[in-house]
Tab-separated table of C-alpha atoms and ligand atoms in Angstrom:
chain	number	residue	atom	x	y	z
A	1361	MET	CA	92.349	88.038	168.672
A	1362	TYR	CA	91.606	91.752	168.222
A	1363	GLU	CA	88.341	91.152	166.369
A	1364	PRO	CA	85.653	93.745	167.107
A	1365	LYS	CA	82.486	92.293	168.656
A	1366	PRO	CA	79.081	93.862	169.383
A	1367	GLU	CA	79.839	93.870	173.130
A	1368	HIS	CA	82.676	96.370	172.469
A	1369	LYS	CA	80.069	98.863	171.235
A	1370	PHE	CA	82.276	100.307	168.486
A	1371	SER	CA	80.381	102.915	166.474
A	1372	PHE	CA	81.162	105.365	163.659
A	1373	GLY	CA	79.266	108.391	162.380
A	1374	LEU	CA	78.021	108.457	158.792
A	1375	TRP	CA	80.270	111.522	158.485
A	1376	THR	CA	83.418	109.633	159.607
A	1377	VAL	CA	83.971	106.746	157.199
A	1378	GLY	CA	81.770	108.733	154.791
A	1379	ASN	CA	84.178	111.708	154.889
A	1380	VAL	CA	85.040	112.617	151.292
A	1381	GLY	CA	88.323	114.373	152.017
A	1382	ARG	CA	87.204	117.976	151.572
A	1383	ASP	CA	89.232	120.515	153.529
A	1384	PRO	CA	89.385	124.338	153.594
A	1385	PHE	CA	91.992	124.253	150.808
A	1386	GLY	CA	90.847	121.383	148.648
A	1387	GLU	CA	87.931	119.636	147.008
A	1388	PRO	CA	86.825	116.061	147.838
A	1389	THR	CA	89.257	113.272	147.000
A	1390	ARG	CA	86.686	110.454	147.367
A	1391	ALA	CA	83.276	109.964	145.761
A	1392	ALA	CA	80.418	110.236	148.267
A	1393	LEU	CA	78.883	106.969	149.533
A	1394	THR	CA	75.171	106.720	150.263
A	1395	PRO	CA	74.112	106.097	153.884
A	1396	VAL	CA	73.132	102.541	152.862
A	1397	GLN	CA	76.614	101.934	151.402
A	1398	ILE	CA	78.195	103.281	154.578
A	1399	VAL	CA	76.132	100.910	156.741
A	1400	HIS	CA	77.368	97.992	154.628
A	1401	LEU	CA	80.973	99.232	154.845
A	1402	LEU	CA	80.656	99.401	158.648
A	1403	ALA	CA	79.230	95.888	158.767
A	1404	GLU	CA	82.115	94.650	156.614
A	1405	VAL	CA	84.752	96.026	159.002
A	1406	GLY	CA	82.936	94.686	162.082
A	1407	ALA	CA	81.459	97.812	163.667
A	1408	TRP	CA	78.421	97.625	165.949
A	1409	GLY	CA	76.728	100.998	165.507
A	1410	VAL	CA	76.219	103.960	163.199
A	1411	ASN	CA	75.481	107.536	164.265
A	1412	PHE	CA	74.302	110.415	162.095
A	1413	HIS	CA	73.374	114.061	161.828
A	1414	ASP	CA	69.856	114.632	160.470
A	1415	ASN	CA	71.319	115.861	157.157
A	1416	ASP	CA	73.887	113.057	156.837
A	1417	LEU	CA	70.843	110.878	156.268
A	1418	VAL	CA	68.113	113.200	154.965
A	1419	PRO	CA	69.241	116.177	152.822
A	1420	ILE	CA	68.132	119.506	154.280
A	1421	ASP	CA	65.757	120.203	151.371
A	1422	ALA	CA	64.277	116.686	151.029
A	1423	THR	CA	60.497	116.461	150.607
A	1424	PRO	CA	58.514	114.409	153.159
A	1425	ALA	CA	58.160	111.621	150.573
A	1426	GLN	CA	61.917	111.595	149.919
A	1427	ARG	CA	62.560	111.531	153.656
A	1428	ASP	CA	60.310	108.529	154.108
A	1429	GLN	CA	61.987	106.632	151.274
A	1430	ILE	CA	65.476	107.365	152.629
A	1431	VAL	CA	64.470	106.249	156.123
A	1432	ARG	CA	62.902	103.057	154.737
A	1433	ASP	CA	66.087	102.221	152.791
A	1434	PHE	CA	68.275	102.986	155.789
A	1435	LYS	CA	66.152	100.816	158.089
A	1436	ALA	CA	66.393	97.968	155.584
A	1437	ALA	CA	70.210	98.286	155.557
A	1438	LEU	CA	70.264	98.243	159.372
A	1439	ALA	CA	68.049	95.151	159.440
A	1440	ALA	CA	70.162	93.392	156.793
A	1441	THR	CA	73.444	94.038	158.606
A	1442	GLY	CA	72.455	94.089	162.301
A	1443	ILE	CA	74.042	97.540	162.668
A	1444	VAL	CA	72.261	99.645	165.334
A	1445	VAL	CA	71.816	103.414	165.815
A	1446	PRO	CA	72.955	104.296	169.341
A	1447	MET	CA	73.306	108.071	168.858
A	1448	ALA	CA	71.999	110.847	166.639
A	1449	THR	CA	72.606	114.579	166.389
A	1450	THR	CA	71.643	117.718	164.474
A	1451	ASN	CA	73.646	119.554	161.863
A	1452	LEU	CA	73.488	123.107	163.225
A	1453	PHE	CA	76.662	124.265	161.518
A	1454	SER	CA	76.834	123.605	157.742
A	1455	ASP	CA	74.015	125.720	156.363
A	1456	PRO	CA	74.686	129.475	155.942
A	1457	VAL	CA	71.656	130.182	158.159
A	1458	PHE	CA	73.879	129.162	161.110
A	1459	LYS	CA	76.732	131.526	160.205
A	1460	ASP	CA	76.379	133.282	163.581
A	1461	GLY	CA	75.311	130.248	165.607
A	1462	ALA	CA	72.128	128.271	166.122
A	1463	PHE	CA	70.846	128.348	169.723
A	1464	THR	CA	73.084	131.353	170.434
A	1465	SER	CA	72.498	133.264	167.193
A	1466	ASN	CA	71.726	136.945	167.662
A	1467	ASP	CA	68.682	136.437	165.419
A	1468	PRO	CA	65.618	135.118	167.307
A	1469	ALA	CA	64.220	133.599	164.082
A	1470	VAL	CA	67.434	131.601	163.558
A	1471	ARG	CA	67.256	130.425	167.180
A	1472	ALA	CA	63.647	129.310	166.650
A	1473	TYR	CA	64.560	127.559	163.373
A	1474	ALA	CA	67.444	125.749	165.122
A	1475	LEU	CA	65.043	124.570	167.801
A	1476	GLN	CA	62.502	123.342	165.241
A	1477	LYS	CA	65.229	121.596	163.206
A	1478	THR	CA	66.448	119.863	166.363
A	1479	LEU	CA	62.915	118.719	167.317
A	1480	ASN	CA	62.591	117.073	163.891
A	1481	ALA	CA	66.071	115.558	164.148
A	1482	ILE	CA	65.308	114.153	167.594
A	1483	ASP	CA	62.173	112.495	166.182
A	1484	LEU	CA	64.279	111.000	163.363
A	1485	GLY	CA	66.954	109.741	165.757
A	1486	VAL	CA	64.402	108.182	168.096
A	1487	GLU	CA	62.583	106.561	165.174
A	1488	LEU	CA	65.837	104.816	164.267
A	1489	GLY	CA	66.579	103.698	167.823
A	1490	ALA	CA	68.941	106.358	169.227
A	1491	THR	CA	69.062	106.630	173.023
A	1492	THR	CA	71.787	109.315	173.141
A	1493	TYR	CA	71.480	112.704	171.463
A	1494	VAL	CA	74.635	114.770	170.946
A	1495	PHE	CA	74.921	118.543	170.834
A	1496	TRP	CA	78.093	119.846	169.249
A	1497	GLY	CA	77.719	123.607	169.103
A	1498	GLY	CA	80.221	124.185	166.324
A	1499	ARG	CA	78.855	127.610	165.407
A	1500	GLU	CA	77.900	128.646	168.944
A	1501	GLY	CA	80.548	131.273	169.445
A	1502	THR	CA	82.177	134.453	168.211
A	1503	GLU	CA	85.131	135.817	166.326
A	1504	SER	CA	84.781	139.187	168.025
A	1505	ASP	CA	83.390	139.532	171.533
A	1506	SER	CA	81.959	142.894	170.475
A	1507	THR	CA	79.273	140.867	168.702
A	1508	LYS	CA	77.778	138.717	171.472
A	1509	ASN	CA	77.439	138.994	175.199
A	1510	PRO	CA	78.631	135.630	176.576
A	1511	LEU	CA	76.130	135.770	179.455
A	1512	GLU	CA	73.260	136.362	177.049
A	1513	ALA	CA	74.554	133.619	174.723
A	1514	LEU	CA	74.769	131.094	177.557
A	1515	LYS	CA	71.246	132.055	178.645
A	1516	ARG	CA	69.957	131.357	175.116
A	1517	TYR	CA	71.883	128.070	175.013
A	1518	ARG	CA	70.385	127.073	178.379
A	1519	GLU	CA	66.859	127.962	177.303
A	1520	ALA	CA	67.219	125.879	174.141
A	1521	ILE	CA	68.469	122.789	175.996
A	1522	ASN	CA	65.737	123.239	178.624
A	1523	PHE	CA	63.069	123.423	175.898
A	1524	LEU	CA	64.409	120.273	174.217
A	1525	CYS	CA	64.658	118.335	177.491
A	1526	ALA	CA	61.035	119.229	178.220
A	1527	TYR	CA	60.069	118.059	174.712
A	1528	VAL	CA	61.783	114.683	175.235
A	1529	LYS	CA	59.989	114.262	178.565
A	1530	ASP	CA	56.672	115.321	177.046
A	1531	GLN	CA	57.062	112.740	174.259
A	1532	GLY	CA	58.131	110.047	176.719
A	1533	TYR	CA	61.284	109.354	174.684
A	1534	ASN	CA	64.050	107.210	176.181
A	1535	LEU	CA	66.759	109.713	175.262
A	1536	ARG	CA	69.618	111.431	177.054
A	1537	PHE	CA	71.536	114.472	175.835
A	1538	ALA	CA	75.330	114.699	175.616
A	1539	LEU	CA	77.027	118.086	175.122
A	1540	GLU	CA	80.254	117.974	173.130
A	1541	PRO	CA	82.831	120.615	174.070
A	1542	LYS	CA	85.359	122.131	171.665
A	1543	PRO	CA	87.455	125.266	172.198
A	1544	ASN	CA	87.508	126.727	168.665
A	1545	GLU	CA	87.157	125.874	164.971
A	1546	PRO	CA	85.075	126.619	163.046
A	1547	ARG	CA	84.409	129.703	165.243
A	1548	GLY	CA	87.242	131.774	166.619
A	1549	HIS	CA	85.886	131.035	170.100
A	1550	ILE	CA	83.239	128.415	170.869
A	1551	PHE	CA	81.050	128.496	173.988
A	1552	LEU	CA	81.466	125.492	176.345
A	1553	PRO	CA	85.115	125.026	175.263
A	1554	THR	CA	86.104	122.151	177.561
A	1555	VAL	CA	84.598	119.229	179.480
A	1556	GLY	CA	84.783	121.289	182.661
A	1557	ASP	CA	82.798	124.152	181.117
A	1558	ALA	CA	80.101	121.748	179.912
A	1559	LEU	CA	79.808	120.122	183.351
A	1560	ALA	CA	79.406	123.518	185.013
A	1561	PHE	CA	76.752	124.510	182.442
A	1562	ILE	CA	74.765	121.286	182.972
A	1563	ALA	CA	74.386	122.117	186.658
A	1564	THR	CA	72.436	125.264	185.641
A	1565	LEU	CA	69.825	123.397	183.532
A	1566	ASP	CA	66.200	122.608	184.399
A	1567	TYR	CA	66.734	118.837	183.990
A	1568	PRO	CA	70.435	118.282	184.715
A	1569	GLU	CA	69.883	114.537	185.151
A	1570	MET	CA	69.007	114.240	181.442
A	1571	VAL	CA	72.193	115.899	180.227
A	1572	GLY	CA	75.779	114.635	180.209
A	1573	VAL	CA	78.854	115.137	178.046
A	1574	ASN	CA	80.404	113.678	174.908
A	1575	PRO	CA	84.110	114.465	175.273
A	1576	GLU	CA	86.348	114.143	172.203
A	1577	VAL	CA	90.065	113.364	172.406
A	1578	ALA	CA	91.026	115.835	169.674
A	1579	HIS	CA	89.010	118.703	171.140
A	1580	GLU	CA	90.708	118.583	174.546
A	1581	HIS	CA	94.084	118.073	172.840
A	1582	MET	CA	93.486	121.243	170.788
A	1583	ALA	CA	93.378	123.071	174.120
A	1584	GLY	CA	96.481	121.245	175.365
A	1585	LEU	CA	94.535	119.424	178.075
A	1586	ASN	CA	94.874	115.922	179.522
A	1587	PHE	CA	91.892	114.114	177.980
A	1588	THR	CA	91.818	111.254	180.484
A	1589	HIS	CA	91.560	113.773	183.332
A	1590	GLY	CA	88.580	115.426	181.631
A	1591	VAL	CA	86.940	112.038	181.106
A	1592	ALA	CA	87.551	111.195	184.767
A	1593	MET	CA	85.824	114.450	185.802
A	1594	ALA	CA	82.829	113.535	183.659
A	1595	HIS	CA	82.726	109.960	184.954
A	1596	ALA	CA	82.964	111.102	188.591
A	1597	ALA	CA	80.020	113.426	187.980
A	1598	GLY	CA	77.983	110.564	186.449
A	1599	LYS	CA	78.030	112.468	183.155
A	1600	LEU	CA	80.076	110.318	180.772
A	1601	PHE	CA	77.111	109.586	178.487
A	1602	HIS	CA	79.135	109.119	175.280
A	1603	ILE	CA	82.720	109.490	174.018
A	1604	ASP	CA	84.339	110.556	170.724
A	1605	LEU	CA	87.584	108.665	170.184
A	1606	ASN	CA	90.218	109.899	167.743
A	1607	ASP	CA	93.671	111.408	168.067
A	1608	GLN	CA	95.921	114.337	167.344
A	1609	LEU	CA	98.890	116.166	168.790
A	1610	PHE	CA	98.398	119.229	171.000
A	1611	GLY	CA	97.970	122.629	169.456
A	1612	ARG	CA	96.821	121.560	165.985
A	1613	TYR	CA	93.518	122.189	164.238
A	1614	ASP	CA	90.767	119.539	164.537
A	1615	GLN	CA	92.504	116.682	162.725
A	1616	ASP	CA	90.315	113.732	163.792
A	1617	PHE	CA	93.042	111.153	163.187
A	1618	ARG	CA	92.707	107.392	163.673
A	1619	PHE	CA	92.336	106.485	167.355
A	1620	GLY	CA	95.676	106.065	169.148
A	1621	SER	CA	97.733	106.975	166.090
A	1622	MET	CA	99.416	110.111	167.439
A	1623	MET	CA	99.730	109.759	171.203
A	1624	PRO	CA	99.464	106.028	171.929
A	1625	LYS	CA	100.562	106.435	175.543
A	1626	GLN	CA	97.723	108.898	176.239
A	1627	ALA	CA	95.340	106.558	174.407
A	1628	PHE	CA	96.552	103.698	176.615
A	1629	HIS	CA	95.730	105.633	179.790
A	1630	LEU	CA	92.319	106.538	178.368
A	1631	VAL	CA	91.443	102.935	177.447
A	1632	LYS	CA	92.761	101.720	180.798
A	1633	PHE	CA	90.560	104.280	182.559
A	1634	LEU	CA	87.428	103.344	180.577
A	1635	GLU	CA	88.001	99.628	181.117
A	1636	ASP	CA	88.988	99.959	184.810
A	1637	VAL	CA	85.801	101.901	185.653
A	1638	GLY	CA	83.619	99.616	183.506
A	1639	TYR	CA	82.378	102.279	181.060
A	1640	THR	CA	79.386	100.734	179.277
A	1641	GLY	CA	78.507	103.366	176.649
A	1642	SER	CA	79.313	103.543	172.949
A	1643	ARG	CA	82.952	103.712	171.911
A	1644	HIS	CA	82.410	106.088	169.045
A	1645	PHE	CA	85.258	106.802	166.635
A	1646	ASP	CA	84.735	110.390	165.520
A	1647	ALA	CA	87.668	110.310	163.142
A	1648	HIS	CA	88.314	110.071	159.458
A	1649	ALA	CA	90.913	108.618	157.108
A	1650	PHE	CA	93.657	110.688	155.536
A	1651	ARG	CA	92.602	112.744	152.536
A	1652	SER	CA	94.970	110.609	150.468
A	1653	SER	CA	93.047	107.376	151.214
A	1654	ASN	CA	90.743	105.490	148.871
A	1655	TYR	CA	87.844	103.459	150.311
A	1656	GLU	CA	90.000	100.341	150.785
A	1657	ASP	CA	92.259	102.487	152.943
A	1658	VAL	CA	89.199	103.964	154.691
A	1659	LYS	CA	88.350	100.404	155.759
A	1660	ALA	CA	91.931	99.976	156.989
A	1661	PHE	CA	91.441	103.206	158.950
A	1662	ALA	CA	88.189	101.986	160.551
A	1663	ARG	CA	89.621	98.576	161.359
A	1664	GLY	CA	92.686	100.302	162.801
A	1665	CYS	CA	90.613	102.398	165.239
A	1666	MET	CA	88.932	99.301	166.690
A	1667	ARG	CA	92.037	97.122	166.626
A	1668	THR	CA	94.116	99.751	168.460
A	1669	TYR	CA	91.422	100.068	171.112
A	1670	LEU	CA	91.434	96.300	171.669
A	1671	ILE	CA	95.247	96.122	171.707
A	1672	LEU	CA	95.356	98.896	174.310
A	1673	LYS	CA	92.661	97.108	176.310
A	1674	GLU	CA	94.884	94.028	176.364
A	1675	LYS	CA	97.888	96.180	177.354
A	1676	ALA	CA	95.829	97.660	180.204
A	1677	ALA	CA	95.043	94.145	181.465
A	1678	GLN	CA	98.743	93.248	181.151
A	1679	PHE	CA	99.680	96.365	183.147
A	1680	ASN	CA	97.149	95.527	185.880
A	1681	ALA	CA	98.381	91.918	186.126
A	1682	ASP	CA	102.140	92.683	186.028
A	1683	PRO	CA	103.690	91.546	189.352
A	1684	GLU	CA	106.255	94.343	189.404
A	1685	VAL	CA	103.589	96.953	188.651
A	1686	GLN	CA	101.445	95.541	191.442
A	1687	GLN	CA	104.381	95.621	193.842
A	1688	LEU	CA	105.266	99.205	192.883
A	1689	LEU	CA	101.660	100.343	193.199
A	1690	ALA	CA	101.336	98.613	196.567
A	1691	ALA	CA	104.442	100.452	197.783
A	1692	ILE	CA	103.248	103.775	196.375
A	1693	HIS	CA	99.828	103.424	198.026
A	1694	ALA	CA	101.076	101.897	201.291
A	1695	ASP	CA	98.812	103.005	204.135
A	1696	ASP	CA	99.095	101.820	207.757
A	1697	GLY	CA	95.652	103.239	208.523
A	1698	THR	CA	96.863	105.927	210.956
A	1699	PHE	CA	94.845	108.609	209.185
A	1700	SER	CA	91.834	106.589	208.146
A	1701	TYR	CA	89.734	108.659	210.555
A	1702	LEU	CA	89.947	111.497	208.007
A	1703	GLY	CA	88.118	109.370	205.451
A	1704	GLY	CA	84.898	109.786	207.440
A	1705	GLY	CA	84.836	113.519	206.776
A	1706	TYR	CA	84.708	116.342	209.274
A	1707	SER	CA	83.914	115.747	212.932
A	1708	ARG	CA	85.028	117.415	216.181
A	1709	GLU	CA	86.887	114.178	217.038
A	1710	ALA	CA	88.678	114.073	213.697
A	1711	LEU	CA	89.551	117.742	214.093
A	1712	ALA	CA	90.994	117.153	217.566
A	1713	ALA	CA	93.001	114.135	216.425
A	1714	LEU	CA	94.399	116.051	213.439
A	1715	ARG	CA	95.320	119.085	215.577
A	1716	ALA	CA	97.093	116.797	218.066
A	1717	THR	CA	99.239	115.095	215.432
A	1718	GLY	CA	102.897	116.044	215.037
A	1719	PHE	CA	104.283	115.669	211.495
A	1720	ASP	CA	107.931	115.040	210.588
A	1721	ARG	CA	107.863	117.053	207.392
A	1722	ALA	CA	111.453	116.278	206.431
A	1723	ALA	CA	110.864	112.543	206.828
A	1724	LEU	CA	107.634	112.729	204.779
A	1725	ALA	CA	109.520	114.473	202.002
A	1726	GLN	CA	111.966	111.549	201.866
A	1727	ARG	CA	109.326	109.047	200.812
A	1728	ASP	CA	110.462	106.891	197.879
A	1729	LEU	CA	108.390	107.330	194.748
A	1730	PRO	CA	109.717	104.997	192.034
A	1731	TYR	CA	107.663	106.699	189.331
A	1732	GLU	CA	110.421	106.590	186.732
A	1733	ARG	CA	110.518	102.806	187.041
A	1734	LEU	CA	106.735	102.546	186.808
A	1735	ASP	CA	106.559	104.805	183.770
A	1736	GLN	CA	109.345	102.881	182.004
A	1737	ILE	CA	107.473	99.607	182.612
A	1738	THR	CA	104.355	101.242	181.113
A	1739	LEU	CA	106.358	102.214	178.043
A	1740	GLU	CA	107.915	98.751	177.686
A	1741	ILE	CA	104.488	97.128	177.893
A	1742	LEU	CA	103.314	99.477	175.137
A	1743	LEU	CA	106.425	98.850	173.040
A	1744	GLY	CA	105.821	95.111	173.320
A	1745	VAL	CA	109.134	94.125	174.904
A	1746	ARG	CA	107.732	93.054	178.255
B	2246	LIG	C1	81.868	117.463	163.467
B	2246	LIG	C2	82.621	117.695	164.731
B	2246	LIG	C3	82.539	116.525	165.600
B	2246	LIG	C4	81.171	116.321	166.165
B	2246	LIG	C5	80.192	115.945	165.142
B	2246	LIG	C6	78.835	115.929	165.785
B	2246	LIG	S1	80.286	116.818	163.688
B	2246	LIG	O1	82.561	116.552	162.655
B	2246	LIG	O2	83.978	118.027	164.432
B	2246	LIG	O3	83.469	116.570	166.640
B	2246	LIG	O4	81.215	115.243	167.066
B	2246	LIG	O5	78.087	117.050	165.502
B	2247	LIG	MN1	87.020	116.638	166.062
B	2248	LIG	MN1	83.135	114.790	167.874
């Protein structure tokens, strides 16, 4: 009943199920899988797509011949399994060259290298079928604001994205960019920390129509923000090009836990939002299994992400169809149409009508809002007793 199907567009990065359990305090706990093995693992658990950073697939020092062989093998695995590549991205954070950022590095040669690396990675992604290209600026930031002028850094960031948009247009690629915000980690402070910052930045670009956002649950939760509200902002702006689903409590480091595993009620509202508005993009699980897991448990992790999404989708449909919920929502949104003239925006007539209206403020304040009841029903649906 909760079987993943291609129409659900469930995808995983090579770096997610391929995570080997390294952390700042400990060495890997799992042996590395090859990209081909990861594609087969994803097919086994029922995923639809695989995403990658350039260097998840092709090591940074690979020769052109090695690159070609790796790409051939990877393509064969995709063809054998039916797994597709919806999204690709660039690793602009692991190599020491990016210790002070990539597009916002203070070193013009590093900025140029980052641009060249991204051009090559875009070509690789497009060759494998990607139509979305993600930019997570993990090293684009500072520890000390004595070291970088934020205005100058944002100007460099803007110029890099503008250059890359122009390249994509020049090549005639069918590719859109998605900026992924994160407030901190690995830098003390990262530029474009939230969905709202990214949306404001996009409006300053040369080709804003080519650029949207890739919000991640964990990244907004790190900042203590309501993720669904951020996603709604992006959707309203026509900018929800991609989404990174995972979970974690507020105020922690970037834990990338299994989707829905920490705050299932927030995950419910997110899934309900995505399904209610008819989101059609990838549902990408940017998460990884516990460090204590072996690869059997990694499969349980991946299956769990998809299964939880589908369970919450069913719960959202149950919520929408519940007669008491419908009755409560109808009461909450009751509207006799008296003020519908305001829906047409400003006019002299609307202004005059509004000025002429007397309001009984005390009576308005007495309106019944049975929100406790509605929230308890939500919880009981989630807890499976309704
Ligand atoms: C890294 C980061 C993720 C980004 C990936 C894309 S890499 O794991 O924490 O949130 O989506 O660069
Ligand atoms: Mn994360
Ligand atoms: Mn992410």
